[in-house]
Structures are given as C-alpha cells and as structure tokens.
PDB file of C-alpha atoms in Angstrom:
ATOM      1  CA  UNK A 218      48.002  40.830  -2.815  1.00  0.00           C
ATOM      2  CA  UNK A 219      46.242  37.588  -3.680  1.00  0.00           C
ATOM      3  CA  UNK A 220      43.643  36.226  -1.407  1.00  0.00           C
ATOM      4  CA  UNK A 221      43.145  32.538  -1.048  1.00  0.00           C
ATOM      5  CA  UNK A 222      39.698  31.068  -0.605  1.00  0.00           C
ATOM      6  CA  UNK A 223      38.729  30.295   2.935  1.00  0.00           C
ATOM      7  CA  UNK A 224      38.594  26.651   3.818  1.00  0.00           C
ATOM      8  CA  UNK A 225      35.023  25.534   3.249  1.00  0.00           C
ATOM      9  CA  UNK A 226      33.447  23.886   6.226  1.00  0.00           C
ATOM     10  CA  UNK A 227      30.105  22.197   6.288  1.00  0.00           C
ATOM     11  CA  UNK A 228      27.643  24.166   8.387  1.00  0.00           C
ATOM     12  CA  UNK A 229      26.092  22.196  11.223  1.00  0.00           C
ATOM     13  CA  UNK A 230      22.806  20.532  10.353  1.00  0.00           C
ATOM     14  CA  UNK A 231      20.173  23.038  11.334  1.00  0.00           C
ATOM     15  CA  UNK A 232      17.065  21.175  12.330  1.00  0.00           C
ATOM     16  CA  UNK A 233      13.732  22.320  10.946  1.00  0.00           C
ATOM     17  CA  UNK A 234      11.182  22.924  13.707  1.00  0.00           C
ATOM     18  CA  UNK A 235       8.985  20.042  12.465  1.00  0.00           C
ATOM     19  CA  UNK A 236      11.836  17.515  12.367  1.00  0.00           C
ATOM     20  CA  UNK A 237      12.117  15.104  15.266  1.00  0.00           C
ATOM     21  CA  UNK A 238      15.278  13.076  14.751  1.00  0.00           C
ATOM     22  CA  UNK A 239      17.885  13.449  12.011  1.00  0.00           C
ATOM     23  CA  UNK A 240      18.463   9.905  10.748  1.00  0.00           C
ATOM     24  CA  UNK A 241      21.099  10.643   8.091  1.00  0.00           C
ATOM     25  CA  UNK A 242      23.126  13.826   7.758  1.00  0.00           C
ATOM     26  CA  UNK A 243      23.957  15.443   4.433  1.00  0.00           C
ATOM     27  CA  UNK A 244      27.501  14.083   4.781  1.00  0.00           C
ATOM     28  CA  UNK A 245      26.312  10.522   5.444  1.00  0.00           C
ATOM     29  CA  UNK A 246      24.014  10.718   2.421  1.00  0.00           C
ATOM     30  CA  UNK A 247      26.801  12.079   0.223  1.00  0.00           C
ATOM     31  CA  UNK A 248      29.169   9.281   1.276  1.00  0.00           C
ATOM     32  CA  UNK A 249      26.593   6.536   0.704  1.00  0.00           C
ATOM     33  CA  UNK A 250      25.540   7.896  -2.694  1.00  0.00           C
ATOM     34  CA  UNK A 251      29.215   7.942  -3.679  1.00  0.00           C
ATOM     35  CA  UNK A 252      29.521   4.256  -2.678  1.00  0.00           C
ATOM     36  CA  UNK A 253      26.390   3.328  -4.648  1.00  0.00           C
ATOM     37  CA  UNK A 254      27.692   5.154  -7.725  1.00  0.00           C
ATOM     38  CA  UNK A 255      31.000   3.288  -7.536  1.00  0.00           C
ATOM     39  CA  UNK A 256      29.239  -0.059  -7.080  1.00  0.00           C
ATOM     40  CA  UNK A 257      26.955   0.522 -10.069  1.00  0.00           C
ATOM     41  CA  UNK A 258      29.889   1.725 -12.196  1.00  0.00           C
ATOM     42  CA  UNK A 259      31.825  -1.438 -11.359  1.00  0.00           C
ATOM     43  CA  UNK A 260      28.941  -3.844 -11.933  1.00  0.00           C
ATOM     44  CA  UNK A 261      27.862  -2.225 -15.201  1.00  0.00           C
ATOM     45  CA  UNK A 262      31.366  -1.711 -16.617  1.00  0.00           C
ATOM     46  CA  UNK A 263      31.283  -1.925 -20.403  1.00  0.00           C
ATOM     47  CA  UNK A 264      27.523  -1.348 -20.474  1.00  0.00           C
ATOM     48  CA  UNK A 265      25.406   1.742 -21.006  1.00  0.00           C
ATOM     49  CA  UNK A 266      22.671   1.565 -18.372  1.00  0.00           C
ATOM     50  CA  UNK A 267      19.477   3.562 -18.333  1.00  0.00           C
ATOM     51  CA  UNK A 268      18.642   5.107 -14.961  1.00  0.00           C
ATOM     52  CA  UNK A 269      14.884   5.550 -14.635  1.00  0.00           C
ATOM     53  CA  UNK A 270      14.004   7.944 -11.830  1.00  0.00           C
ATOM     54  CA  UNK A 271      10.526   7.958 -10.314  1.00  0.00           C
ATOM     55  CA  UNK A 272       9.378  11.546  -9.797  1.00  0.00           C
ATOM     56  CA  UNK A 273       9.417  13.624  -7.825  1.00  0.00           C
ATOM     57  CA  UNK A 274      11.031  12.657  -4.563  1.00  0.00           C
ATOM     58  CA  UNK A 275      13.917  10.971  -6.359  1.00  0.00           C
ATOM     59  CA  UNK A 276      15.298  14.174  -7.909  1.00  0.00           C
ATOM     60  CA  UNK A 277      18.069  14.999  -5.379  1.00  0.00           C
ATOM     61  CA  UNK A 278      19.146  11.352  -5.132  1.00  0.00           C
ATOM     62  CA  UNK A 279      19.081  10.784  -8.898  1.00  0.00           C
ATOM     63  CA  UNK A 280      21.046  13.980  -9.564  1.00  0.00           C
ATOM     64  CA  UNK A 281      23.717  13.070  -7.016  1.00  0.00           C
ATOM     65  CA  UNK A 282      23.849   9.390  -8.014  1.00  0.00           C
ATOM     66  CA  UNK A 283      24.243  10.002 -11.745  1.00  0.00           C
ATOM     67  CA  UNK A 284      27.224  12.282 -11.079  1.00  0.00           C
ATOM     68  CA  UNK A 285      28.923   9.434  -9.202  1.00  0.00           C
ATOM     69  CA  UNK A 286      28.400   6.885 -11.977  1.00  0.00           C
ATOM     70  CA  UNK A 287      31.434   6.896 -14.257  1.00  0.00           C
ATOM     71  CA  UNK A 288      29.679   5.199 -17.175  1.00  0.00           C
ATOM     72  CA  UNK A 289      27.905   6.619 -20.189  1.00  0.00           C
ATOM     73  CA  UNK A 290      24.430   6.284 -18.677  1.00  0.00           C
ATOM     74  CA  UNK A 291      21.139   7.647 -19.944  1.00  0.00           C
ATOM     75  CA  UNK A 292      18.472   9.156 -17.729  1.00  0.00           C
ATOM     76  CA  UNK A 293      14.740   8.600 -18.019  1.00  0.00           C
ATOM     77  CA  UNK A 294      11.910   9.765 -15.782  1.00  0.00           C
ATOM     78  CA  UNK A 295       8.569   8.299 -14.772  1.00  0.00           C
ATOM     79  CA  UNK A 296       5.772   9.585 -12.581  1.00  0.00           C
ATOM     80  CA  UNK A 297       3.045   7.707 -10.756  1.00  0.00           C
ATOM     81  CA  UNK A 298      -0.096   8.700  -8.914  1.00  0.00           C
ATOM     82  CA  UNK A 299      -2.228   7.007  -6.278  1.00  0.00           C
ATOM     83  CA  UNK A 300      -5.733   8.297  -7.041  1.00  0.00           C
ATOM     84  CA  UNK A 301      -7.135   6.837  -3.803  1.00  0.00           C
ATOM     85  CA  UNK A 302      -4.308   7.988  -1.549  1.00  0.00           C
ATOM     86  CA  UNK A 303      -1.308   6.541   0.228  1.00  0.00           C
ATOM     87  CA  UNK A 304      -1.564   2.855   1.062  1.00  0.00           C
ATOM     88  CA  UNK A 305      -4.206   2.066  -1.544  1.00  0.00           C
ATOM     89  CA  UNK A 306      -2.981  -0.549  -4.041  1.00  0.00           C
ATOM     90  CA  UNK A 307      -4.293   1.358  -7.085  1.00  0.00           C
ATOM     91  CA  UNK A 308      -1.264   2.960  -8.779  1.00  0.00           C
ATOM     92  CA  UNK A 309      -1.455   4.854 -12.084  1.00  0.00           C
ATOM     93  CA  UNK A 310       1.522   5.673 -14.292  1.00  0.00           C
ATOM     94  CA  UNK A 311       1.095   9.322 -15.261  1.00  0.00           C
ATOM     95  CA  UNK A 312       4.394   9.770 -17.105  1.00  0.00           C
ATOM     96  CA  UNK A 313       6.114   6.945 -18.932  1.00  0.00           C
ATOM     97  CA  UNK A 314       9.833   6.753 -19.578  1.00  0.00           C
ATOM     98  CA  UNK A 315      10.547   8.468 -22.897  1.00  0.00           C
ATOM     99  CA  UNK A 316      13.570   6.334 -23.830  1.00  0.00           C
ATOM    100  CA  UNK A 317      13.585   3.087 -25.770  1.00  0.00           C
ATOM    101  CA  UNK A 318      14.610   0.494 -23.179  1.00  0.00           C
ATOM    102  CA  UNK A 319      14.144  -2.760 -25.092  1.00  0.00           C
ATOM    103  CA  UNK A 320      17.374  -4.741 -24.822  1.00  0.00           C
ATOM    104  CA  UNK A 321      18.888  -2.161 -22.433  1.00  0.00           C
ATOM    105  CA  UNK A 322      20.144  -2.528 -18.869  1.00  0.00           C
ATOM    106  CA  UNK A 323      17.674  -0.551 -16.761  1.00  0.00           C
ATOM    107  CA  UNK A 324      18.070   0.570 -13.156  1.00  0.00           C
ATOM    108  CA  UNK A 325      14.939   1.996 -11.545  1.00  0.00           C
ATOM    109  CA  UNK A 326      16.005   4.710  -9.093  1.00  0.00           C
ATOM    110  CA  UNK A 327      13.645   5.357  -6.169  1.00  0.00           C
ATOM    111  CA  UNK A 328      13.757   7.650  -3.159  1.00  0.00           C
ATOM    112  CA  UNK A 329      12.120   5.077  -0.863  1.00  0.00           C
ATOM    113  CA  UNK A 330      10.712   1.564  -1.111  1.00  0.00           C
ATOM    114  CA  UNK A 331       7.975   1.295   1.465  1.00  0.00           C
ATOM    115  CA  UNK A 332       4.982  -0.993   0.904  1.00  0.00           C
ATOM    116  CA  UNK A 333       6.287  -2.132  -2.486  1.00  0.00           C
ATOM    117  CA  UNK A 334       3.019  -1.552  -4.349  1.00  0.00           C
ATOM    118  CA  UNK A 335       4.216   1.403  -6.405  1.00  0.00           C
ATOM    119  CA  UNK A 336       7.533  -0.196  -7.284  1.00  0.00           C
ATOM    120  CA  UNK A 337       5.816  -3.462  -8.201  1.00  0.00           C
ATOM    121  CA  UNK A 338       3.556  -1.611 -10.663  1.00  0.00           C
ATOM    122  CA  UNK A 339       6.566   0.192 -12.171  1.00  0.00           C
ATOM    123  CA  UNK A 340       8.548  -3.041 -12.554  1.00  0.00           C
ATOM    124  CA  UNK A 341       5.588  -4.835 -14.175  1.00  0.00           C
ATOM    125  CA  UNK A 342       5.221  -1.964 -16.624  1.00  0.00           C
ATOM    126  CA  UNK A 343       8.921  -1.811 -17.489  1.00  0.00           C
ATOM    127  CA  UNK A 344       9.237  -5.599 -17.887  1.00  0.00           C
ATOM    128  CA  UNK A 345       6.664  -5.283 -20.662  1.00  0.00           C
ATOM    129  CA  UNK A 346       9.171  -3.132 -22.565  1.00  0.00           C
ATOM    130  CA  UNK A 347      11.633  -6.080 -22.624  1.00  0.00           C
ATOM    131  CA  UNK A 348      14.808  -4.638 -21.095  1.00  0.00           C
ATOM    132  CA  UNK A 349      17.933  -6.846 -21.074  1.00  0.00           C
ATOM    133  CA  UNK A 350      18.006  -6.479 -17.288  1.00  0.00           C
ATOM    134  CA  UNK A 351      15.966  -4.623 -14.698  1.00  0.00           C
ATOM    135  CA  UNK A 352      17.296  -3.737 -11.236  1.00  0.00           C
ATOM    136  CA  UNK A 353      16.300  -1.320  -8.480  1.00  0.00           C
ATOM    137  CA  UNK A 354      18.391   1.230  -6.618  1.00  0.00           C
ATOM    138  CA  UNK A 355      16.711   2.978  -3.707  1.00  0.00           C
ATOM    139  CA  UNK A 356      18.049   5.546  -1.317  1.00  0.00           C
ATOM    140  CA  UNK A 357      15.845   4.272   1.515  1.00  0.00           C
ATOM    141  CA  UNK A 358      14.331   0.873   2.199  1.00  0.00           C
ATOM    142  CA  UNK A 359      11.589   0.409   4.786  1.00  0.00           C
ATOM    143  CA  UNK A 360      11.075  -3.386   4.861  1.00  0.00           C
ATOM    144  CA  UNK A 361       8.860  -3.315   7.966  1.00  0.00           C
ATOM    145  CA  UNK A 362       6.011  -1.882   5.857  1.00  0.00           C
ATOM    146  CA  UNK A 363       6.388  -4.210   2.873  1.00  0.00           C
ATOM    147  CA  UNK A 364       3.085  -5.545   1.537  1.00  0.00           C
ATOM    148  CA  UNK A 365       4.411  -6.667  -1.859  1.00  0.00           C
ATOM    149  CA  UNK A 366       7.880  -8.216  -2.064  1.00  0.00           C
ATOM    150  CA  UNK A 367       9.985  -6.470  -4.687  1.00  0.00           C
ATOM    151  CA  UNK A 368      13.621  -7.108  -5.632  1.00  0.00           C
ATOM    152  CA  UNK A 369      15.907  -4.264  -4.543  1.00  0.00           C
ATOM    153  CA  UNK A 370      19.565  -4.697  -5.501  1.00  0.00           C
ATOM    154  CA  UNK A 371      21.071  -1.403  -4.337  1.00  0.00           C
ATOM    155  CA  UNK A 372      20.025   0.116  -0.995  1.00  0.00           C
ATOM    156  CA  UNK A 373      21.374   3.323   0.468  1.00  0.00           C
ATOM    157  CA  UNK A 374      19.971   2.985   3.977  1.00  0.00           C
ATOM    158  CA  UNK A 375      17.347   0.964   5.803  1.00  0.00           C
ATOM    159  CA  UNK A 376      14.940   3.089   7.797  1.00  0.00           C
ATOM    160  CA  UNK A 377      12.641   2.312  10.711  1.00  0.00           C
ATOM    161  CA  UNK A 378       8.874   2.283  10.335  1.00  0.00           C
ATOM    162  CA  UNK A 379       8.563   6.037  10.796  1.00  0.00           C
ATOM    163  CA  UNK A 380       7.499   8.791   8.414  1.00  0.00           C
ATOM    164  CA  UNK A 381      10.686  10.270   6.928  1.00  0.00           C
ATOM    165  CA  UNK A 382      11.266  13.611   5.230  1.00  0.00           C
ATOM    166  CA  UNK A 383      14.076  15.525   3.586  1.00  0.00           C
ATOM    167  CA  UNK A 384      16.436  15.063   0.618  1.00  0.00           C
ATOM    168  CA  UNK A 385      13.477  14.784  -1.759  1.00  0.00           C
ATOM    169  CA  UNK A 386      11.035  13.085   0.606  1.00  0.00           C
ATOM    170  CA  UNK A 387       8.030  15.190   1.472  1.00  0.00           C
ATOM    171  CA  UNK A 388       4.952  15.588   3.558  1.00  0.00           C
ATOM    172  CA  UNK A 389       2.296  17.404   1.518  1.00  0.00           C
ATOM    173  CA  UNK A 390       5.030  18.780  -0.780  1.00  0.00           C
ATOM    174  CA  UNK A 391       7.035  20.263   2.118  1.00  0.00           C
ATOM    175  CA  UNK A 392      10.522  19.379   3.375  1.00  0.00           C
ATOM    176  CA  UNK A 393      11.907  18.071   0.039  1.00  0.00           C
ATOM    177  CA  UNK A 394      14.646  20.704   0.193  1.00  0.00           C
ATOM    178  CA  UNK A 395      16.119  19.621   3.535  1.00  0.00           C
ATOM    179  CA  UNK A 396      19.725  18.429   3.013  1.00  0.00           C
ATOM    180  CA  UNK A 397      19.312  15.579   5.509  1.00  0.00           C
ATOM    181  CA  UNK A 398      16.760  12.831   6.165  1.00  0.00           C
ATOM    182  CA  UNK A 399      14.801  12.919   9.389  1.00  0.00           C
ATOM    183  CA  UNK A 400      11.585  11.949  11.062  1.00  0.00           C
ATOM    184  CA  UNK A 401       8.700  14.279  11.764  1.00  0.00           C
ATOM    185  CA  UNK A 402       8.154  15.388  15.355  1.00  0.00           C
ATOM    186  CA  UNK A 403       4.635  14.037  15.262  1.00  0.00           C
ATOM    187  CA  UNK A 404       3.249  11.345  12.982  1.00  0.00           C
ATOM    188  CA  UNK A 405       1.440  13.026  10.098  1.00  0.00           C
ATOM    189  CA  UNK A 406      -2.087  12.242   9.004  1.00  0.00           C
ATOM    190  CA  UNK A 407      -1.936  10.431   5.686  1.00  0.00           C
TER     191      UNK A 407
END
C-alpha cells in the first residue's frame, strides 16, 4: 500500500521570548521576495546582472532572492565593518567583491538601509569600478533614520524606527535564524 505525503502546513510563528512584535511573517517575506525577484527579472531581461550581497545579515534574503530571479545572474559578496560602532560614519570595507564588475549591471543587495552611511560608502566604492549601472535592492528600508540620502530602487518593506531582528538581522549575532522579522521587547543598547 502506497502512502501519500501529508499535506504540508506552515507551523504557526513561534515567538522568541525576546521578540516584541512580529512585523513580517515568514509567509509575508516569502511573498515579497518572490515579487522582487519577478520585478528584477523583468527589468533586467536580456542582461546578466551581478547581485552583490553585503554580509552577513543579507544571507537569507540574498539566497531567497537569487532563486526567484529567472536570469543568468552572478553573485558577489562584500563585507563592511564600523570600527567605532553603530552610528559612527567611519565605515571600512573588509571584503571586496571578487567579480569583475566594470561594464556590468550591478544590484547591491542589502538586508536593511538605515542611516545610509554604510550603503553610501559601498556605492562610492563600487562606482569606482565603473559598472554599466548600479542599483540597490533592500529587504527593509528605515527612512526615518536616514542621515545620508541613498538611492534605493527595490524595497521589500518599510519599517518603523525600531530595532528589528530576524531573517538575517541580528542583535550581537543573535536572532539571525528567526524565520520572521520582529522588534525586540526592549530597545537594545547599541
């Protein structure tokens, strides 16, 4: 006798004890990433874009996004460090993209655009490599905290001026593995 697989149902979002409010469920994130992938595929039809992910919070988003893009895209990674801590304008690039991007269509993929300082530094650096085009795709945009205006073409969700965690976003390297995006119960010390 053959057995058929049970119908898979999504388990309810179990809230971590340090999470205050769940802003976006795993299902909402999945649906929005799918939409972004379709939009990028449409707008870059006939091109071979380079997706440049900024480590390390971007990993879940980048992995899900690249699977939704139906083009022959290449993936590059960068890493940055703020030696003087969060909010300080000094940003150092600690890992440069390893691909040749001159003359290529580049999309910087970010987990969150907050103050804009980090993204501004990344864009300045990449412009120096003379790409054919340079756009930004971010899962989360927090315009209320913007200090430096940066162009963001593709936005997953706008978030309030609260500290958010989950789906790659962390607090002291914790909570990246949560399948949803939420706020912390109490504002963390930065």
